[in-house]
PDB file of C-alpha atoms in Angstrom:
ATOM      1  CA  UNK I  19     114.199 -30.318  52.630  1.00 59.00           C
ATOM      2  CA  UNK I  20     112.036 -33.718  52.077  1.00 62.00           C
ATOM      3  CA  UNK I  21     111.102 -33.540  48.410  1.00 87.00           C
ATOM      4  CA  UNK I  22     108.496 -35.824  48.539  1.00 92.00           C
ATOM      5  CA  UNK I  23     105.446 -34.156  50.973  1.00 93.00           C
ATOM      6  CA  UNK I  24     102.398 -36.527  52.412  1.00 95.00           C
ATOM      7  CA  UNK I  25      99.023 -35.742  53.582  1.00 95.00           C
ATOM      8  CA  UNK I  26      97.269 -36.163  55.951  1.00 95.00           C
ATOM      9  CA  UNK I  27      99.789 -37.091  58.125  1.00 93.00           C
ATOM     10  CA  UNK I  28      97.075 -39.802  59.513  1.00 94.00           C
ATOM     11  CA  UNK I  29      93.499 -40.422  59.116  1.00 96.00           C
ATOM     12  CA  UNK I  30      90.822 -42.746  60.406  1.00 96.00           C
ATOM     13  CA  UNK I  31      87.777 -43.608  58.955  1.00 96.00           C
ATOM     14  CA  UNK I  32      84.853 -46.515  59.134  1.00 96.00           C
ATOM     15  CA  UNK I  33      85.400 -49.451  57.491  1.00 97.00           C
ATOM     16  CA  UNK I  34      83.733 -49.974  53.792  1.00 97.00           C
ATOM     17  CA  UNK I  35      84.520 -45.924  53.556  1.00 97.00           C
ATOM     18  CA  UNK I  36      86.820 -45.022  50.466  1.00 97.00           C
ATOM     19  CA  UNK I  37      89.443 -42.019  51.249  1.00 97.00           C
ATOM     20  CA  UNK I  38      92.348 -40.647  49.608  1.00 98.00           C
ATOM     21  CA  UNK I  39      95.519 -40.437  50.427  1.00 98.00           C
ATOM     22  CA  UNK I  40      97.823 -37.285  48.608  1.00 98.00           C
ATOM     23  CA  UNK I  41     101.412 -37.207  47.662  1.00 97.00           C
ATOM     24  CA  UNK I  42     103.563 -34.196  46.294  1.00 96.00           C
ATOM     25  CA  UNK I  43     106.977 -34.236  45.183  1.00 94.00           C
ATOM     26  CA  UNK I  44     109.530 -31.642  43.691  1.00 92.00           C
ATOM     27  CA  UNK I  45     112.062 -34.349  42.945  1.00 85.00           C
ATOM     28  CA  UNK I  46     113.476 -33.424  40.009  1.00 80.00           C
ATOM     29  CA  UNK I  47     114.095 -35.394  37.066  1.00 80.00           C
ATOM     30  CA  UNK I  48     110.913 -37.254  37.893  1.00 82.00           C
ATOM     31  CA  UNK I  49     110.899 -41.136  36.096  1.00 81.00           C
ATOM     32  CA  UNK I  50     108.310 -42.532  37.847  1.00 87.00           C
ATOM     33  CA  UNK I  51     106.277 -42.914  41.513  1.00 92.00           C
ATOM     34  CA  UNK I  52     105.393 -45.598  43.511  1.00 92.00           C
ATOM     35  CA  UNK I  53     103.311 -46.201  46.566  1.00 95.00           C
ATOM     36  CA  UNK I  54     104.062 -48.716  49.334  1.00 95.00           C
ATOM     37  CA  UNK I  55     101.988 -50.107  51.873  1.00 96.00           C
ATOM     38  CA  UNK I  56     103.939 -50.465  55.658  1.00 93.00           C
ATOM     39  CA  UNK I  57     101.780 -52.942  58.166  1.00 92.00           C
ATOM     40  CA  UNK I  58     102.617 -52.058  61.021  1.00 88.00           C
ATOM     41  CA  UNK I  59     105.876 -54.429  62.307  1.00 85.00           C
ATOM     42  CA  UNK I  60     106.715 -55.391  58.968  1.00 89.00           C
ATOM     43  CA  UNK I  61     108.198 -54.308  55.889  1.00 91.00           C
ATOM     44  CA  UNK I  62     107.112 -51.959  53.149  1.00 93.00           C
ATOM     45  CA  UNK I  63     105.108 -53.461  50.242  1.00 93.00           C
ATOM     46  CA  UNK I  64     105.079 -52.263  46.438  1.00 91.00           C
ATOM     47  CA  UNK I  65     101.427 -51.534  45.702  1.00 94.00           C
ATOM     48  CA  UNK I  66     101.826 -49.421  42.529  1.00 92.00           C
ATOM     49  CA  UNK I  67     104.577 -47.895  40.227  1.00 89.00           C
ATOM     50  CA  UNK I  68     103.833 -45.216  37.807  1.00 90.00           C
ATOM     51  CA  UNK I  69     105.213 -43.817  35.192  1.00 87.00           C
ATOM     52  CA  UNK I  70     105.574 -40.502  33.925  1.00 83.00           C
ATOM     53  CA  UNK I  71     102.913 -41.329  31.035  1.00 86.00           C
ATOM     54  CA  UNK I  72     100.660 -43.197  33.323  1.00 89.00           C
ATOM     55  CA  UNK I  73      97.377 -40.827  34.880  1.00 91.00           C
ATOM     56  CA  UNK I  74      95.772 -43.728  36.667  1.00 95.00           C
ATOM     57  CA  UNK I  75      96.950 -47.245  37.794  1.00 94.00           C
ATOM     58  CA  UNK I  76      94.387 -49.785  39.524  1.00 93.00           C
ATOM     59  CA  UNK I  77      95.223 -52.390  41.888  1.00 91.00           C
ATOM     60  CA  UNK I  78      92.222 -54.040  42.965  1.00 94.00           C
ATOM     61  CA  UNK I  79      90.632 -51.699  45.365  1.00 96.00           C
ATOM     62  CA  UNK I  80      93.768 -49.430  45.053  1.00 96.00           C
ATOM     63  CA  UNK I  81      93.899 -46.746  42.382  1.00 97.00           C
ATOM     64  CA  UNK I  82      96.512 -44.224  41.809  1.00 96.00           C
ATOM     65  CA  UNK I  83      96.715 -40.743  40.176  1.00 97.00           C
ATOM     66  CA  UNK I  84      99.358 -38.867  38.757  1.00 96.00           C
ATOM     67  CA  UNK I  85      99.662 -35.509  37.559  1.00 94.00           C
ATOM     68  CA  UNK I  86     102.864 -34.785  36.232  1.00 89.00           C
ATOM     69  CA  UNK I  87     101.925 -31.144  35.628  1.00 91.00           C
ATOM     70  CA  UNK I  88     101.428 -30.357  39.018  1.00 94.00           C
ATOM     71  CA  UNK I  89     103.725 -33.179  39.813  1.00 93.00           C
ATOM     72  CA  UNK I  90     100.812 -34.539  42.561  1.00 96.00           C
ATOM     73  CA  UNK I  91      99.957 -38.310  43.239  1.00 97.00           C
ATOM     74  CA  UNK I  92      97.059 -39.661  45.023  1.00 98.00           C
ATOM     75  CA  UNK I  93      96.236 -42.839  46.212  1.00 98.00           C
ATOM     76  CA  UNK I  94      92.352 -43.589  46.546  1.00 98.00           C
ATOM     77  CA  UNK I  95      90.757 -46.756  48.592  1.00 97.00           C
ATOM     78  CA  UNK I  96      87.517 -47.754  48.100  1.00 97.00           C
ATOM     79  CA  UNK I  97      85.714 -49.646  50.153  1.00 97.00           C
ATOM     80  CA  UNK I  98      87.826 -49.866  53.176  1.00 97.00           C
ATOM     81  CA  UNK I  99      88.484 -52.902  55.110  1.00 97.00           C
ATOM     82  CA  UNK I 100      89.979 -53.099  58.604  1.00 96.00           C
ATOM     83  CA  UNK I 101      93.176 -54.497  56.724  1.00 96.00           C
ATOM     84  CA  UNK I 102      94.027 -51.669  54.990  1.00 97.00           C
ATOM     85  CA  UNK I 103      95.086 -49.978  58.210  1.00 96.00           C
ATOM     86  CA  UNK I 104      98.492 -49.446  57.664  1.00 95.00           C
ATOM     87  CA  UNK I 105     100.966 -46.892  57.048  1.00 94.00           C
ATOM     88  CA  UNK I 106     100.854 -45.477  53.257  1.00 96.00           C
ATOM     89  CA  UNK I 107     104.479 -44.376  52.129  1.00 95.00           C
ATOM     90  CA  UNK I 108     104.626 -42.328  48.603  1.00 95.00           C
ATOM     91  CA  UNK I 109     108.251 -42.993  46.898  1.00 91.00           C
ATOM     92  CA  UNK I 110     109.835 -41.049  44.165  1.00 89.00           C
ATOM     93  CA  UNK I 111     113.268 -42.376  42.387  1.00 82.00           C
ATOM     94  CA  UNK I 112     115.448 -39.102  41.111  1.00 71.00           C
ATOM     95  CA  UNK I 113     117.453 -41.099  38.617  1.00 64.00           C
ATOM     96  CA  UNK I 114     116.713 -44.952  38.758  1.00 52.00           C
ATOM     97  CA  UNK I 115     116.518 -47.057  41.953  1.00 47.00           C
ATOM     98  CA  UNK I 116     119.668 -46.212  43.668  1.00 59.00           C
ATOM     99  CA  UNK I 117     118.342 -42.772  44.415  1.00 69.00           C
ATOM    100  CA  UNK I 118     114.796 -42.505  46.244  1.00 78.00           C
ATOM    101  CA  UNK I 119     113.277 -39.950  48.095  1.00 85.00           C
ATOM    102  CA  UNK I 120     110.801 -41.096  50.877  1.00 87.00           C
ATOM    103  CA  UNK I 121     107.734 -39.529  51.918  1.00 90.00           C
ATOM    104  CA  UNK I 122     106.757 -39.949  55.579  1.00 85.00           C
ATOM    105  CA  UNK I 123     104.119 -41.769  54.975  1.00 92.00           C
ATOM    106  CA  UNK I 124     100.235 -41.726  55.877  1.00 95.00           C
ATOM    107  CA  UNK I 125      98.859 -43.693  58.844  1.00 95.00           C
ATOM    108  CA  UNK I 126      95.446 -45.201  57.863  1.00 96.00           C
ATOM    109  CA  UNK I 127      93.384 -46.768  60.571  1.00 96.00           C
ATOM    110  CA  UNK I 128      90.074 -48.166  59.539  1.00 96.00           C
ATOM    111  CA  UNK I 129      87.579 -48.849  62.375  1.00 95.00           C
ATOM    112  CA  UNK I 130      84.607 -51.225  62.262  1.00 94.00           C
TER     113      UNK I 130
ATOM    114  CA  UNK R  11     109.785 -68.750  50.992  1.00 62.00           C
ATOM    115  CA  UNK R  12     110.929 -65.080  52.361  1.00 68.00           C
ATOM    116  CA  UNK R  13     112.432 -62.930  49.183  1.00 91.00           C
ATOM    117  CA  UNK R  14     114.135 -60.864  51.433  1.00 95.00           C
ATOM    118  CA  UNK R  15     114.915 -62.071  54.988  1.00 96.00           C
ATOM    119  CA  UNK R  16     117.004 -60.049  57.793  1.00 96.00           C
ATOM    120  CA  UNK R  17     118.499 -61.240  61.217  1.00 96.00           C
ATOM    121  CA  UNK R  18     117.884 -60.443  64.222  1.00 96.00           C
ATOM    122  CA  UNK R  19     114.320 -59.020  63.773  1.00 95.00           C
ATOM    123  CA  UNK R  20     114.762 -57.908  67.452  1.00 96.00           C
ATOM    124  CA  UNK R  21     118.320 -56.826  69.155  1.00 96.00           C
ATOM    125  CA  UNK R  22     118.498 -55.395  72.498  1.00 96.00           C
ATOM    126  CA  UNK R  23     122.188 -53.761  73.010  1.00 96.00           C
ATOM    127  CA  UNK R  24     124.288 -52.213  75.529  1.00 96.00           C
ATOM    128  CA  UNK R  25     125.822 -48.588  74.527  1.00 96.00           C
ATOM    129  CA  UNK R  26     129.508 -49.315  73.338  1.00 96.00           C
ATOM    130  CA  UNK R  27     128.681 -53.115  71.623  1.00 97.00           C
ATOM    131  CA  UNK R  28     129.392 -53.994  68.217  1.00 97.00           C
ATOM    132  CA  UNK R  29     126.673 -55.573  66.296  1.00 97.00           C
ATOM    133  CA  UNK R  30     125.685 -57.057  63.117  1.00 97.00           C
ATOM    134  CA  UNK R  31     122.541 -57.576  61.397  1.00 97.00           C
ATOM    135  CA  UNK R  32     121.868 -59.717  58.425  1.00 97.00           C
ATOM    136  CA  UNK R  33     120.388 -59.856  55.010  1.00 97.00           C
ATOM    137  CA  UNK R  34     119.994 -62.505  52.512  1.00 97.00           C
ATOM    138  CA  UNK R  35     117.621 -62.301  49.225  1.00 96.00           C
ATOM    139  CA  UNK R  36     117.129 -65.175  47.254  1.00 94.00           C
ATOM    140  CA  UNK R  37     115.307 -63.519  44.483  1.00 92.00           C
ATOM    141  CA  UNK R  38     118.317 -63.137  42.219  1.00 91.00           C
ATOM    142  CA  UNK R  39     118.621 -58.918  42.104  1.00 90.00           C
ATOM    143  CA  UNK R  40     121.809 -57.503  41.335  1.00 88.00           C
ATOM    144  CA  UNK R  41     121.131 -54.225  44.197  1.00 88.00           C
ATOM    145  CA  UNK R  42     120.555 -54.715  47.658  1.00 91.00           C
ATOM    146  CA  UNK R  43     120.299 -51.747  50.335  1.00 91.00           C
ATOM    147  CA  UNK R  44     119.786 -50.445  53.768  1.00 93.00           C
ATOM    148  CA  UNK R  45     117.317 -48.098  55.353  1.00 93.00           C
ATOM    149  CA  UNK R  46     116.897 -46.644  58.356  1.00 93.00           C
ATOM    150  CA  UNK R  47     113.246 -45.726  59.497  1.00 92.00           C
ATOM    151  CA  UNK R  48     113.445 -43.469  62.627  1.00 84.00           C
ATOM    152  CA  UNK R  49     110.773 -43.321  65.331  1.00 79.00           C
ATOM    153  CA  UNK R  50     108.874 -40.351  63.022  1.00 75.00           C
ATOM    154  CA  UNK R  51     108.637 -43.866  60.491  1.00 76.00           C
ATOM    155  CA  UNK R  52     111.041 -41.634  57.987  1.00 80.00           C
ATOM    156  CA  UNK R  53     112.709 -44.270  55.964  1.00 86.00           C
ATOM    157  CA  UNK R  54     116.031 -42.983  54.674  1.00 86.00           C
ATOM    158  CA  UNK R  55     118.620 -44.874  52.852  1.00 86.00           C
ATOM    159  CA  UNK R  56     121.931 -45.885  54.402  1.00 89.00           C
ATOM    160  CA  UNK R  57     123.857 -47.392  51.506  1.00 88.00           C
ATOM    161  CA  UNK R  58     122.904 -49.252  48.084  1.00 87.00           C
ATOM    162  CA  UNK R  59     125.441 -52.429  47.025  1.00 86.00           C
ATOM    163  CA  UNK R  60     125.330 -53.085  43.076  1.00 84.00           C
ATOM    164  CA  UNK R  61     126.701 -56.727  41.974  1.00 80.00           C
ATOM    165  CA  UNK R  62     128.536 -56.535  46.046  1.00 78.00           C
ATOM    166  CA  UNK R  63     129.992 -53.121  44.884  1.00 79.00           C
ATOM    167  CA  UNK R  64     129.115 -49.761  47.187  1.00 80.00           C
ATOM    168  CA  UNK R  65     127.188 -47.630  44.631  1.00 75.00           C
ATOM    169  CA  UNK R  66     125.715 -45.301  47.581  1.00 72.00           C
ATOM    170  CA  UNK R  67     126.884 -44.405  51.192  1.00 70.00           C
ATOM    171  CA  UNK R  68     124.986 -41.529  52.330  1.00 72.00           C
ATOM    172  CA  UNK R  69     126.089 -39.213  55.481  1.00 76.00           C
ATOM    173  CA  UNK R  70     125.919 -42.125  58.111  1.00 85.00           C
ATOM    174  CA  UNK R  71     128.713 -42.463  60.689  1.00 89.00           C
ATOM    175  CA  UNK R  72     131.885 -44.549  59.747  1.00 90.00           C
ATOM    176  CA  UNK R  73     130.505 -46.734  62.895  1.00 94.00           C
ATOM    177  CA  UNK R  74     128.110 -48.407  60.185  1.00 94.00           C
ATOM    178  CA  UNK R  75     130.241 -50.859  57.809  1.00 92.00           C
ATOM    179  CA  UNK R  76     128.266 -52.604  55.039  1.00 92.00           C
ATOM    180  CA  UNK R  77     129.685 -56.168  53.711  1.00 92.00           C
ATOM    181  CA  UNK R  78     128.687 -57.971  50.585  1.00 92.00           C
ATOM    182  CA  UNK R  79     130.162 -61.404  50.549  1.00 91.00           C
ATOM    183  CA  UNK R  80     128.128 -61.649  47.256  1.00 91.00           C
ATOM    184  CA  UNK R  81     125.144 -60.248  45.286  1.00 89.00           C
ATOM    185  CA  UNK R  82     122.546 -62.318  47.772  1.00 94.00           C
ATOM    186  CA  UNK R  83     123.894 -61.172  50.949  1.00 95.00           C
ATOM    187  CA  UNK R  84     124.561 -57.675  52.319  1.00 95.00           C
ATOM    188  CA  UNK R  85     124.951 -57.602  55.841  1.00 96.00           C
ATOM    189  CA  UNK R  86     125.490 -54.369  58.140  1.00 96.00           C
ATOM    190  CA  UNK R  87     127.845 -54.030  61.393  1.00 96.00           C
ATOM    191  CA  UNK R  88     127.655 -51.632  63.410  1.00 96.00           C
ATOM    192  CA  UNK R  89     130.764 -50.159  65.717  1.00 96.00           C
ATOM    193  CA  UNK R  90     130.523 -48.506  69.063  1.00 97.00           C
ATOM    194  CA  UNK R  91     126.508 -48.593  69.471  1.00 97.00           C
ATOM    195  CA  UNK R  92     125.219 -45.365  70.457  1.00 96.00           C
ATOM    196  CA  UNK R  93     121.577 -44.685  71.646  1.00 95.00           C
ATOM    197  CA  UNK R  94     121.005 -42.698  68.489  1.00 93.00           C
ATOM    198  CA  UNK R  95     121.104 -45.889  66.577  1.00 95.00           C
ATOM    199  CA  UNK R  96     117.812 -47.074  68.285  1.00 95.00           C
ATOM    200  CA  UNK R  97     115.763 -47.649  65.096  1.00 95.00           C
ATOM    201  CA  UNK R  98     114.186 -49.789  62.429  1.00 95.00           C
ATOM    202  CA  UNK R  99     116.764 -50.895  59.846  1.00 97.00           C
ATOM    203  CA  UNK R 100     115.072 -52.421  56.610  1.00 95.00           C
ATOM    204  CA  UNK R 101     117.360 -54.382  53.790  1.00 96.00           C
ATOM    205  CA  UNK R 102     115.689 -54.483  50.196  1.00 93.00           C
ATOM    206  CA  UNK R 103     116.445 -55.530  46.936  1.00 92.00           C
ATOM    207  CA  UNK R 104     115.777 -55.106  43.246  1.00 88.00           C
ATOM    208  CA  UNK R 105     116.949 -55.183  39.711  1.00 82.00           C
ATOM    209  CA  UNK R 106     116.108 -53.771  37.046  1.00 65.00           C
ATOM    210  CA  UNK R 107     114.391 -56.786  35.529  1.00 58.00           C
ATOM    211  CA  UNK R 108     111.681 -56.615  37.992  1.00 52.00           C
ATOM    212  CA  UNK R 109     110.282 -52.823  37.110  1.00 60.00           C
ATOM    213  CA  UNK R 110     112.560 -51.557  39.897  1.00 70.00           C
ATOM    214  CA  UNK R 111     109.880 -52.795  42.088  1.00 82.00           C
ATOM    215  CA  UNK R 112     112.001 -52.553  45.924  1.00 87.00           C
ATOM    216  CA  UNK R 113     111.447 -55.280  47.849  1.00 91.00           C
ATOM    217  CA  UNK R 114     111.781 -54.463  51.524  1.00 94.00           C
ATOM    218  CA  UNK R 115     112.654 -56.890  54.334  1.00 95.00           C
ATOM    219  CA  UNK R 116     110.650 -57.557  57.755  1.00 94.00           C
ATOM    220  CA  UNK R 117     113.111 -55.294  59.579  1.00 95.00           C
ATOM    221  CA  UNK R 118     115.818 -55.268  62.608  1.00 96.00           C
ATOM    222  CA  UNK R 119     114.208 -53.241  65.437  1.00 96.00           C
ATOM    223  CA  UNK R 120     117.305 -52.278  67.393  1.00 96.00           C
ATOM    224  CA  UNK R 121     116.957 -51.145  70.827  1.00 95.00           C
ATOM    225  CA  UNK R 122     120.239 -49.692  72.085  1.00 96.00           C
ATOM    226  CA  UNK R 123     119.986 -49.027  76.199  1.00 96.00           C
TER     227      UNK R 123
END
């Protein structure tokens, strides 16, 4: 059973639209989460890490959420642009690096 | 200026062949890997090298043989090619000195006919 759940499995939406993109996870001890970007043909990207003390992380138009509690992550985009189209994978470490447990991502097109 | 570069990024193979694909990171981590991402994009790990020792090697066939001449290289061969193995294969690496931040590579797309 895939410990770490996305939704929506894919969305599309008009550029200079925000959405937001929702992880859950049962992994179990939980250190921290991270979200990577996939382009399509190319390798995964690091676009946050949090921690399990951290509630909200910015990266320029990226923000992530974390709710420990509930153990639920979301990544929000604001202002879409037609670059962020891409596939949005939510990644959660059991004990260190050596261990991860992969979501299957979120495909994000944004149309002009 | 690629931290994490892989080779082929595109291998077409026969059923049977033996192949190799290869990694190289010149960003000085200590713990290289390999994924698999299947056509459903599911990226799974295959194995995890710390300082060119096997710390992972998760249920893949014995066909798959990791190598790690040293801590900057960690290439994959692969025995006896079997349609199944049609996928993405990514190599990454990290340390602990960088967050644990994964760096991924471009990817191998392997196409086995």
């Amino acid at each position: 059973k895939n410990q770490v759940e996305q939704s929506p499995q894919s969305l599309i939406i008009l550029e200079g639209k925000n959405c937001t993109l929702q992880c859950n996870y049962t992994v179990s001890p939980f250190s921290n989460l991270r979200w990577y970007k996939q382009d399509t043909g190319r390798g995964p990207v690091s676009l946050t890490i949090m921690t399990f003390s951290e509630n909200t992380k910015s990266n320029g138009r990226y923000t992530a959420t974390l709710d420990a509690d509930t153990k639920q992550s979301s990544l929000h985009i604001t202002a879409s642009q037609l670059s962020d189209s891409a596939s949005y994978i939510c990644v959660v470490p059991r004990t260190g690096a050596n261990n991860l447990f992969f979501g299957t991502g979120t495909r994000l097109t944004v149309i002009p | 200026d690629t931290a994490v570069s892989q080779t082929p990024k595109y291998l077409v193979t026969q059923m049977g062949n033996d192949k190799s694909i290869k990694c190289e990171q010149n960003l000085g981590h200590d713990t290289m890997y390999w994924y698999k991402q299947d056509s459903k994009k599911f990226l799974k790990i295959m194995f995890s090298y710390n300082n060119k020792e096997l710390i992972i090697n998760e249920t893949v066939p014995n066909r798959f043989s990791p190598k790690s001449p040293d801590k900057a290289h960690l290439n994959l061969h692969i025995n006896s090619l079997e349609l199944g193995d049609s996928a993405v294969y990514f190599c990454a690496s990290t340390t602990q000195i960088s967050g644990n931040t994964i760096y991924f590579g471009e990817g191998s797309w392997l196409t086995v006919v």
